Amino acid sequence: MESGVKAGPMRVLVTGGSGLVGKAIEHVVLQEGGKLEGEEWIFLSSKDANLVDVGQTRAVFEKYRPTHVIHLAAKVGGLYQHMKENLHFLRDNLKINDNVLHTSHEMGVTKVVSCLSSCMFPDKTTYPIDETMIHNGPPHDSNFGYSRAKRMIDVQNRAYFQMYGRHYTAVIPTNVFGPHDNFSIENGHVLSALINKTYEAKEEGTTLNVCGSGAPRRQFMYSLDLGRLMIWVLREYEEIDPIILSVDEEDEVSIKEVVDMIVKALDFKGKIHFDTTQSDGQMKKTASNAKLRRYLPNFTFKTLEEGIKMTCDWFLANHDIART
Ligand code: NAP
Ligand code: GFB
């Protein structure tokens, strides 16, 4: 995936630069020598600007005057937080997205790559899901607020292109995990929440409680793989239509299989309980990466087992600073 041909001088502003995906992009760019000559990268957190607020958004764009934006900032959480807070997920994300996209337009940003999510696809659908199906029917009821806000980014991108020829596009990742994730047991996504739960159950000699039946299936992607792919999208991908960034369909696994991998990585020997009084959420949302494969047929993803091991090692080594 050598690149650089089309890249001119770029000042890239990464919103949400302190989160799971932002830290992965930062690692690829700054630690793995991924930065090209003439590129400058700025990674923002909510401490630099609360992007729900249009004044703070404009001020931070004035300060850095980006030519390119990777827009990651969002109110993000796992299934159980969504089920309690659809209104906040809808309103915060609608505001953040409008502020970032419109300020980018006003300040002449050449390209914006925003982040959608495969949970926004219609719930009642055929599989695999692809990029043409985003607006076909209602999303799963558990996270309708976040999903509707994500879909509007795609609508807005098309409108900026239609009226102003702006090159604002988006990627659609499936479930992401890795170092710097939110390991909160209550609000985190499944993998990070279960790593923390398993760690605690091992420390305290208690049962590991898994929410739901373990039967739902997900395509998990290691954050650094997503980081590499998003940098490629920023430099090389010319379409306004979004692109699904995901591991292959065959790499989809059940939550039960994920539990087995975490238990092995953390060497947990205690009892495991599947709490079927808790929601399973969407049973599956199998996405096709055929479009990605047409562009990058040889891209290799880290195996889930390896990624889980590396995330568990990171969590153990960074327990004091990890978000819990
Ligand atoms: P994350 O770890 O929770 O990070 C969220 C980032 O957004 C943080 O940098 C946070 O800043 C920032 N942020 C939140 N509210 C903000 C506000 N009001 N103003 C400014 N910044 C704000 O989330 P992530 O997993 O990296 O998600 C990044 C993007 O990927 C999101 O757009 C998300 O929807 C998308 N995505 C994630 C997944 C997944 O499985 N994680 C899957 C598909 C798509 P602070 O650190 O200062 O709080
Ligand atoms: O990562 P997760 O919360 O989100 O995974 P989704 C939920 C699946 O893992 C459900 C099971 O089947 C849960 O029953 N699970 C088991 C757990 N134990 C746990 C646990 O301790 N915590 C959590 N959180 N789940 C999200 C969307 O859906 O996908 C978001 O709600 C986001 O909008 C994300 O886009 C990528 O995959 O169900």
Short mmCIF file of C-alpha atoms and ligand atoms in Angstrom, two decimals:
data_model
loop_
_atom_site.label_atom_id
_atom_site.label_comp_id
_atom_site.label_asym_id
_atom_site.label_seq_id
_atom_site.Cartn_x
_atom_site.Cartn_y
_atom_site.Cartn_z
CA MET A 1 0.00 0.00 0.00
CA GLU A 2 2.90 2.38 -0.80
CA SER A 3 1.50 5.79 -1.44
CA GLY A 4 2.47 9.40 -1.90
CA VAL A 5 2.06 9.92 -5.63
CA LYS A 6 -1.02 12.11 -5.33
CA ALA A 7 -0.14 13.67 -2.00
CA GLY A 8 0.91 17.31 -2.14
CA PRO A 9 1.53 19.53 0.86
CA MET A 10 -1.21 18.72 3.32
CA ARG A 11 -2.10 20.02 6.76
CA VAL A 12 -4.31 17.28 8.16
CA LEU A 13 -6.55 17.99 11.14
CA VAL A 14 -7.77 14.81 12.86
CA THR A 15 -10.87 15.42 14.99
CA GLY A 16 -11.25 12.78 17.72
CA GLY A 17 -7.47 12.36 17.59
CA SER A 18 -7.30 11.17 21.20
CA GLY A 19 -9.67 8.19 20.79
CA LEU A 20 -9.26 4.57 19.71
CA VAL A 21 -9.09 5.29 15.97
CA GLY A 22 -7.32 8.65 16.32
CA LYS A 23 -4.51 7.14 18.40
CA ALA A 24 -4.12 4.37 15.81
CA ILE A 25 -3.75 6.89 12.97
CA GLU A 26 -1.30 8.87 15.12
CA HIS A 27 0.74 5.71 15.70
CA VAL A 28 0.92 4.88 11.98
CA VAL A 29 1.81 8.45 11.02
CA LEU A 30 4.24 9.36 13.80
CA GLN A 31 5.67 6.07 15.15
CA GLU A 32 5.76 3.92 12.02
CA GLY A 33 7.18 6.62 9.75
CA GLY A 34 3.93 6.94 7.80
CA LYS A 35 4.22 10.72 7.46
CA LEU A 36 5.13 11.90 3.95
CA GLU A 37 7.27 14.92 3.14
CA GLY A 38 5.17 18.07 3.08
CA GLU A 39 2.55 16.67 5.44
CA GLU A 40 1.68 18.14 8.80
CA TRP A 41 -0.68 16.28 11.14
CA ILE A 42 -2.64 17.76 14.05
CA PHE A 43 -4.53 15.47 16.45
CA LEU A 44 -7.36 17.10 18.40
CA SER A 45 -9.15 16.02 21.56
CA SER A 46 -12.29 17.50 23.11
CA LYS A 47 -9.95 19.59 25.30
CA ASP A 48 -8.85 21.53 22.19
CA ALA A 49 -12.45 22.26 21.20
CA ASN A 50 -15.90 21.00 22.07
CA LEU A 51 -17.11 20.38 18.53
CA VAL A 52 -20.76 20.41 19.61
CA ASP A 53 -20.19 24.17 19.82
CA VAL A 54 -19.92 25.99 16.49
CA GLY A 55 -17.83 28.85 17.92
CA GLN A 56 -15.23 26.48 19.35
CA THR A 57 -15.21 24.53 16.09
CA ARG A 58 -14.53 27.66 14.04
CA ALA A 59 -11.83 28.81 16.47
CA VAL A 60 -9.89 25.55 16.28
CA PHE A 61 -10.13 25.52 12.45
CA GLU A 62 -8.94 29.16 12.38
CA LYS A 63 -6.03 28.21 14.60
CA TYR A 64 -4.78 25.30 12.46
CA ARG A 65 -6.11 26.19 8.97
CA PRO A 66 -6.22 22.58 7.72
CA THR A 67 -6.23 21.63 4.03
CA HIS A 68 -7.53 18.13 4.85
CA VAL A 69 -9.66 16.74 7.70
CA ILE A 70 -10.10 13.23 9.06
CA HIS A 71 -13.30 13.53 11.07
CA LEU A 72 -13.50 10.94 13.85
CA ALA A 73 -14.92 12.94 16.77
CA ALA A 74 -18.24 11.53 17.91
CA LYS A 75 -20.21 10.49 20.93
CA VAL A 76 -19.36 6.78 20.81
CA GLY A 77 -20.39 3.82 22.96
CA GLY A 78 -21.38 0.17 23.14
CA LEU A 79 -24.84 -1.35 22.70
CA TYR A 80 -26.01 -0.80 26.28
CA GLN A 81 -25.14 2.90 26.35
CA HIS A 82 -26.96 3.41 23.05
CA MET A 83 -30.10 1.75 24.43
CA LYS A 84 -30.20 4.34 27.27
CA GLU A 85 -29.17 7.46 25.37
CA ASN A 86 -30.45 7.53 21.79
CA LEU A 87 -31.39 11.21 22.09
CA HIS A 88 -27.87 12.28 23.15
CA PHE A 89 -26.25 10.16 20.46
CA LEU A 90 -28.51 11.76 17.87
CA ARG A 91 -28.19 15.41 18.95
CA ASP A 92 -24.47 15.51 19.84
CA ASN A 93 -23.47 13.74 16.66
CA LEU A 94 -25.75 15.79 14.38
CA LYS A 95 -24.21 18.96 15.82
CA ILE A 96 -20.59 17.76 15.75
CA ASN A 97 -20.93 16.55 12.16
CA ASP A 98 -22.63 19.70 10.88
CA ASN A 99 -20.10 21.93 12.66
CA VAL A 100 -17.11 20.03 11.28
CA LEU A 101 -18.42 19.67 7.72
CA HIS A 102 -19.73 23.20 7.37
CA THR A 103 -16.67 24.82 8.97
CA SER A 104 -14.50 22.72 6.64
CA HIS A 105 -16.48 24.07 3.69
CA GLU A 106 -16.33 27.69 4.91
CA MET A 107 -12.58 27.48 5.40
CA GLY A 108 -11.87 25.87 2.05
CA VAL A 109 -10.80 22.43 3.28
CA THR A 110 -10.09 20.38 0.12
CA LYS A 111 -10.97 16.95 1.42
CA VAL A 112 -12.79 15.54 4.45
CA VAL A 113 -12.91 11.85 5.34
CA SER A 114 -15.60 11.16 7.93
CA CYS A 115 -16.32 7.97 9.80
CA LEU A 116 -19.67 6.22 9.53
CA SER A 117 -20.36 2.81 11.10
CA SER A 118 -21.78 -0.49 9.83
CA CYS A 119 -24.46 -0.39 12.57
CA MET A 120 -26.30 2.34 10.60
CA PHE A 121 -27.36 -0.08 7.81
CA PRO A 122 -30.98 -1.26 7.62
CA ASP A 123 -31.82 -3.90 10.20
CA LYS A 124 -34.13 -5.88 7.90
CA THR A 125 -31.91 -6.57 4.94
CA THR A 126 -30.22 -9.12 2.74
CA TYR A 127 -26.59 -10.07 3.40
CA PRO A 128 -23.88 -9.15 2.83
CA ILE A 129 -24.61 -5.47 3.25
CA ASP A 130 -22.90 -3.13 0.80
CA GLU A 131 -22.38 0.59 0.23
CA THR A 132 -25.52 1.00 -1.92
CA MET A 133 -27.85 0.02 0.96
CA ILE A 134 -27.23 2.77 3.54
CA HIS A 135 -30.61 4.51 3.24
CA ASN A 136 -32.79 1.49 2.40
CA GLY A 137 -34.73 1.03 5.66
CA PRO A 138 -34.72 1.75 9.40
CA PRO A 139 -31.54 0.89 11.35
CA HIS A 140 -31.68 -1.46 14.35
CA ASP A 141 -33.81 0.07 17.10
CA SER A 142 -31.08 -0.16 19.76
CA ASN A 143 -29.02 2.65 18.21
CA PHE A 144 -31.34 4.58 15.92
CA GLY A 145 -30.11 8.00 17.16
CA TYR A 146 -26.43 7.43 16.35
CA SER A 147 -27.27 5.58 13.13
CA ARG A 148 -29.51 8.32 11.75
CA ALA A 149 -26.85 10.95 12.55
CA LYS A 150 -24.23 8.84 10.74
CA ARG A 151 -26.46 8.43 7.68
CA MET A 152 -26.84 12.24 7.48
CA ILE A 153 -23.07 12.60 6.98
CA ASP A 154 -23.47 10.71 3.70
CA VAL A 155 -26.40 12.94 2.71
CA GLN A 156 -24.42 16.08 3.58
CA ASN A 157 -21.34 14.91 1.66
CA ARG A 158 -23.43 14.48 -1.49
CA ALA A 159 -24.96 17.93 -1.02
CA TYR A 160 -21.56 19.66 -0.64
CA PHE A 161 -20.45 17.93 -3.82
CA GLN A 162 -23.61 18.88 -5.70
CA MET A 163 -23.55 22.56 -4.73
CA TYR A 164 -19.83 23.25 -4.39
CA GLY A 165 -17.93 20.30 -5.92
CA ARG A 166 -16.44 19.56 -2.49
CA HIS A 167 -14.61 16.28 -2.08
CA TYR A 168 -16.08 15.21 1.25
CA THR A 169 -16.41 11.44 1.62
CA ALA A 170 -16.73 8.78 4.33
CA VAL A 171 -15.60 5.32 5.39
CA ILE A 172 -17.80 2.66 6.99
CA PRO A 173 -15.84 0.56 9.49
CA THR A 174 -17.26 -2.54 11.14
CA ASN A 175 -16.50 -3.14 14.86
CA VAL A 176 -13.10 -1.71 15.86
CA PHE A 177 -10.87 -2.55 18.85
CA GLY A 178 -7.30 -2.01 19.98
CA PRO A 179 -5.04 -0.01 22.33
CA HIS A 180 -6.57 3.22 23.74
CA ASP A 181 -10.11 1.83 23.44
CA ASN A 182 -12.72 2.72 26.05
CA PHE A 183 -12.53 -0.24 28.48
CA SER A 184 -15.58 0.87 30.52
CA ILE A 185 -17.57 -2.16 31.62
CA GLU A 186 -20.83 -0.23 31.47
CA ASN A 187 -20.41 1.88 28.33
CA GLY A 188 -17.63 0.28 26.27
CA HIS A 189 -17.93 -1.89 23.16
CA VAL A 190 -17.99 -5.64 23.62
CA LEU A 191 -14.33 -6.47 23.18
CA SER A 192 -12.88 -3.78 25.44
CA ALA A 193 -15.62 -4.23 28.07
CA LEU A 194 -15.02 -7.98 28.13
CA ILE A 195 -11.24 -7.57 28.44
CA ASN A 196 -11.76 -5.38 31.51
CA LYS A 197 -14.41 -7.73 32.94
CA THR A 198 -12.16 -10.75 32.47
CA TYR A 199 -9.24 -8.90 34.07
CA GLU A 200 -11.41 -8.03 37.10
CA ALA A 201 -12.91 -11.53 37.39
CA LYS A 202 -9.40 -12.99 37.40
CA GLU A 203 -8.15 -10.48 40.01
CA GLU A 204 -11.14 -11.06 42.28
CA GLY A 205 -11.66 -14.77 41.61
CA THR A 206 -15.25 -14.18 40.45
CA THR A 207 -17.40 -15.36 37.52
CA LEU A 208 -17.00 -13.67 34.14
CA ASN A 209 -20.42 -12.28 33.16
CA VAL A 210 -20.97 -12.03 29.42
CA CYS A 211 -24.05 -10.03 28.35
CA GLY A 212 -26.48 -11.85 26.08
CA SER A 213 -26.35 -15.31 24.55
CA GLY A 214 -22.94 -15.13 22.83
CA ALA A 215 -24.61 -15.99 19.51
CA PRO A 216 -24.51 -12.57 17.72
CA ARG A 217 -21.85 -12.31 15.05
CA ARG A 218 -19.49 -9.39 14.30
CA GLN A 219 -16.60 -8.50 11.98
CA PHE A 220 -13.86 -7.08 14.21
CA MET A 221 -11.00 -4.97 12.90
CA TYR A 222 -7.80 -4.03 14.70
CA SER A 223 -7.56 -0.23 15.06
CA LEU A 224 -4.13 0.03 13.42
CA ASP A 225 -5.44 -1.71 10.29
CA LEU A 226 -8.28 0.82 10.16
CA GLY A 227 -5.75 3.63 10.70
CA ARG A 228 -3.67 2.49 7.71
CA LEU A 229 -6.76 2.19 5.52
CA MET A 230 -8.07 5.63 6.49
CA ILE A 231 -4.73 7.22 5.58
CA TRP A 232 -4.98 5.49 2.19
CA VAL A 233 -8.53 6.86 1.76
CA LEU A 234 -7.31 10.37 2.59
CA ARG A 235 -4.52 10.23 0.03
CA GLU A 236 -5.92 8.08 -2.76
CA TYR A 237 -9.70 7.50 -2.68
CA GLU A 238 -11.48 9.87 -5.06
CA GLU A 239 -15.15 8.89 -4.71
CA ILE A 240 -17.80 10.79 -2.74
CA ASP A 241 -19.64 7.48 -2.23
CA PRO A 242 -18.47 5.86 1.01
CA ILE A 243 -16.40 2.69 1.25
CA ILE A 244 -16.83 -0.15 3.74
CA LEU A 245 -13.56 -0.89 5.57
CA SER A 246 -13.80 -4.39 6.98
CA VAL A 247 -12.21 -7.78 7.28
CA ASP A 248 -13.59 -10.46 4.95
CA GLU A 249 -17.03 -12.01 5.48
CA GLU A 250 -15.38 -15.34 6.43
CA ASP A 251 -13.68 -13.57 9.34
CA GLU A 252 -16.97 -12.82 11.08
CA VAL A 253 -17.08 -14.49 14.52
CA SER A 254 -19.60 -15.04 17.30
CA ILE A 255 -19.33 -13.21 20.64
CA LYS A 256 -18.78 -16.67 22.20
CA GLU A 257 -15.65 -17.14 20.03
CA VAL A 258 -14.41 -13.69 21.11
CA VAL A 259 -14.90 -14.63 24.77
CA ASP A 260 -12.79 -17.76 24.20
CA MET A 261 -9.97 -15.68 22.68
CA ILE A 262 -9.98 -13.13 25.52
CA VAL A 263 -10.05 -15.85 28.17
CA LYS A 264 -7.06 -17.48 26.49
CA ALA A 265 -5.11 -14.23 26.09
CA LEU A 266 -5.62 -13.32 29.77
CA ASP A 267 -5.25 -16.90 31.00
CA PHE A 268 -8.58 -16.77 32.85
CA LYS A 269 -9.51 -20.12 34.43
CA GLY A 270 -12.73 -19.17 36.25
CA LYS A 271 -16.40 -19.70 35.43
CA ILE A 272 -18.15 -17.96 32.52
CA HIS A 273 -21.84 -17.01 32.63
CA PHE A 274 -23.90 -15.86 29.62
CA ASP A 275 -26.59 -13.52 30.97
CA THR A 276 -29.46 -14.08 28.55
CA THR A 277 -31.65 -11.54 30.36
CA GLN A 278 -29.51 -8.87 28.61
CA SER A 279 -30.12 -7.80 25.02
CA ASP A 280 -28.16 -9.42 22.17
CA GLY A 281 -28.57 -6.31 20.03
CA GLN A 282 -28.30 -6.92 16.30
CA MET A 283 -27.76 -10.61 15.60
CA LYS A 284 -25.49 -9.78 12.68
CA LYS A 285 -24.62 -6.99 10.25
CA THR A 286 -22.35 -8.87 7.84
CA ALA A 287 -20.75 -6.33 5.52
CA SER A 288 -19.09 -6.88 2.16
CA ASN A 289 -15.57 -5.54 1.63
CA ALA A 290 -15.71 -6.26 -2.13
CA LYS A 291 -15.25 -2.58 -3.00
CA LEU A 292 -12.19 -2.31 -0.76
CA ARG A 293 -10.83 -5.52 -2.29
CA ARG A 294 -11.19 -4.04 -5.79
CA TYR A 295 -8.94 -1.14 -4.74
CA LEU A 296 -6.58 -3.05 -2.43
CA PRO A 297 -6.74 -6.78 -3.22
CA ASN A 298 -3.65 -7.61 -1.18
CA PHE A 299 -4.28 -5.69 2.04
CA THR A 300 -3.75 -8.06 4.97
CA PHE A 301 -5.58 -7.63 8.25
CA LYS A 302 -4.16 -8.67 11.60
CA THR A 303 -5.81 -11.88 12.76
CA LEU A 304 -8.39 -11.43 15.50
CA GLU A 305 -6.48 -13.67 17.88
CA GLU A 306 -3.28 -11.63 17.42
CA GLY A 307 -5.15 -8.32 17.75
CA ILE A 308 -6.86 -9.46 20.95
CA LYS A 309 -3.56 -10.60 22.43
CA MET A 310 -1.94 -7.23 21.62
CA THR A 311 -4.91 -5.32 23.07
CA CYS A 312 -4.86 -7.40 26.27
CA ASP A 313 -1.09 -6.82 26.60
CA TRP A 314 -1.62 -3.07 26.08
CA PHE A 315 -4.41 -3.03 28.69
CA LEU A 316 -2.26 -4.83 31.27
CA ALA A 317 0.74 -2.56 30.64
CA ASN A 318 -1.36 0.64 30.65
CA HIS A 319 -3.92 -0.21 33.29
CA ASP A 320 -3.38 3.09 35.12
CA ILE A 321 -4.04 5.29 32.07
CA ALA A 322 -6.62 3.15 30.21
CA ARG A 323 -10.13 4.60 29.95
CA THR A 324 -12.30 2.47 32.21
P1 NAP B 1 -13.50 7.02 21.00
O1 NAP B 1 -12.32 6.19 21.33
O2 NAP B 1 -14.60 7.11 21.97
O3 NAP B 1 -12.97 8.48 20.66
C1 NAP B 1 -13.87 9.52 20.43
C2 NAP B 1 -13.09 10.76 20.10
O4 NAP B 1 -14.01 11.83 19.84
C3 NAP B 1 -12.17 11.22 21.22
O5 NAP B 1 -11.00 11.77 20.66
C4 NAP B 1 -13.00 12.30 21.90
O6 NAP B 1 -12.21 13.27 22.57
C5 NAP B 1 -13.67 12.92 20.70
N1 NAP B 1 -14.90 13.63 21.04
C6 NAP B 1 -16.03 13.12 21.60
N2 NAP B 1 -16.93 14.11 21.80
C7 NAP B 1 -16.35 15.26 21.36
C8 NAP B 1 -16.75 16.62 21.33
N3 NAP B 1 -17.95 17.01 21.77
N4 NAP B 1 -15.88 17.54 20.84
C9 NAP B 1 -14.67 17.16 20.39
N5 NAP B 1 -14.23 15.91 20.39
C10 NAP B 1 -15.06 14.96 20.88
O7 NAP B 1 -14.15 6.56 19.62
P2 NAP B 1 -13.52 5.77 18.38
O8 NAP B 1 -13.89 4.36 18.53
O9 NAP B 1 -12.10 6.17 18.19
O10 NAP B 1 -14.41 6.37 17.20
C11 NAP B 1 -13.86 7.19 16.18
C12 NAP B 1 -14.85 7.23 15.02
O11 NAP B 1 -15.00 5.92 14.51
C13 NAP B 1 -16.25 7.70 15.42
O12 NAP B 1 -16.76 8.57 14.44
C14 NAP B 1 -17.05 6.41 15.49
O13 NAP B 1 -18.40 6.64 15.24
C15 NAP B 1 -16.39 5.60 14.41
N6 NAP B 1 -16.55 4.13 14.53
C16 NAP B 1 -16.10 3.48 15.64
C17 NAP B 1 -16.28 2.09 15.73
C18 NAP B 1 -15.83 1.31 16.93
O14 NAP B 1 -16.09 0.09 16.98
N7 NAP B 1 -15.15 1.91 17.89
C19 NAP B 1 -16.89 1.39 14.68
C20 NAP B 1 -17.33 2.10 13.57
C21 NAP B 1 -17.14 3.47 13.50
P3 NAP B 1 -11.76 13.05 24.14
O15 NAP B 1 -10.70 11.98 24.12
O16 NAP B 1 -11.23 14.37 24.54
O17 NAP B 1 -13.00 12.64 24.87
O1 GFB B 2 -19.66 -3.71 20.80
P1 GFB B 2 -21.10 -3.83 21.08
O2 GFB B 2 -21.61 -3.16 22.27
O3 GFB B 2 -21.94 -3.19 19.93
O4 GFB B 2 -21.38 -5.42 21.05
P2 GFB B 2 -22.72 -3.65 18.65
C1 GFB B 2 -22.55 -5.89 21.49
C2 GFB B 2 -22.62 -7.41 21.40
O5 GFB B 2 -21.72 -8.00 22.32
C3 GFB B 2 -24.02 -7.79 21.82
C4 GFB B 2 -22.46 -8.64 23.37
O6 GFB B 2 -24.40 -8.98 21.20
C5 GFB B 2 -23.84 -7.98 23.32
O7 GFB B 2 -24.83 -8.82 23.86
N1 GFB B 2 -21.77 -8.42 24.67
C6 GFB B 2 -21.45 -9.39 25.53
C7 GFB B 2 -21.40 -7.24 25.21
N2 GFB B 2 -20.89 -8.88 26.63
C8 GFB B 2 -20.84 -7.54 26.46
C9 GFB B 2 -20.36 -6.47 27.27
O8 GFB B 2 -19.86 -6.64 28.37
N3 GFB B 2 -20.48 -5.21 26.74
C10 GFB B 2 -21.01 -4.97 25.50
N4 GFB B 2 -21.07 -3.70 25.05
N5 GFB B 2 -21.50 -5.98 24.73
C11 GFB B 2 -22.51 -1.16 18.30
C12 GFB B 2 -23.42 0.02 18.15
O9 GFB B 2 -23.27 -2.25 18.19
O10 GFB B 2 -21.54 -1.19 17.25
C13 GFB B 2 -22.66 1.23 18.05
O11 GFB B 2 -24.33 0.03 19.23
C14 GFB B 2 -21.32 1.14 17.32
O12 GFB B 2 -23.52 2.10 17.44
C15 GFB B 2 -20.64 -0.22 17.34
O13 GFB B 2 -21.49 1.54 16.00
C16 GFB B 2 -19.57 -0.39 16.30
O14 GFB B 2 -21.83 -4.23 17.60
O15 GFB B 2 -23.92 -4.44 19.01
#
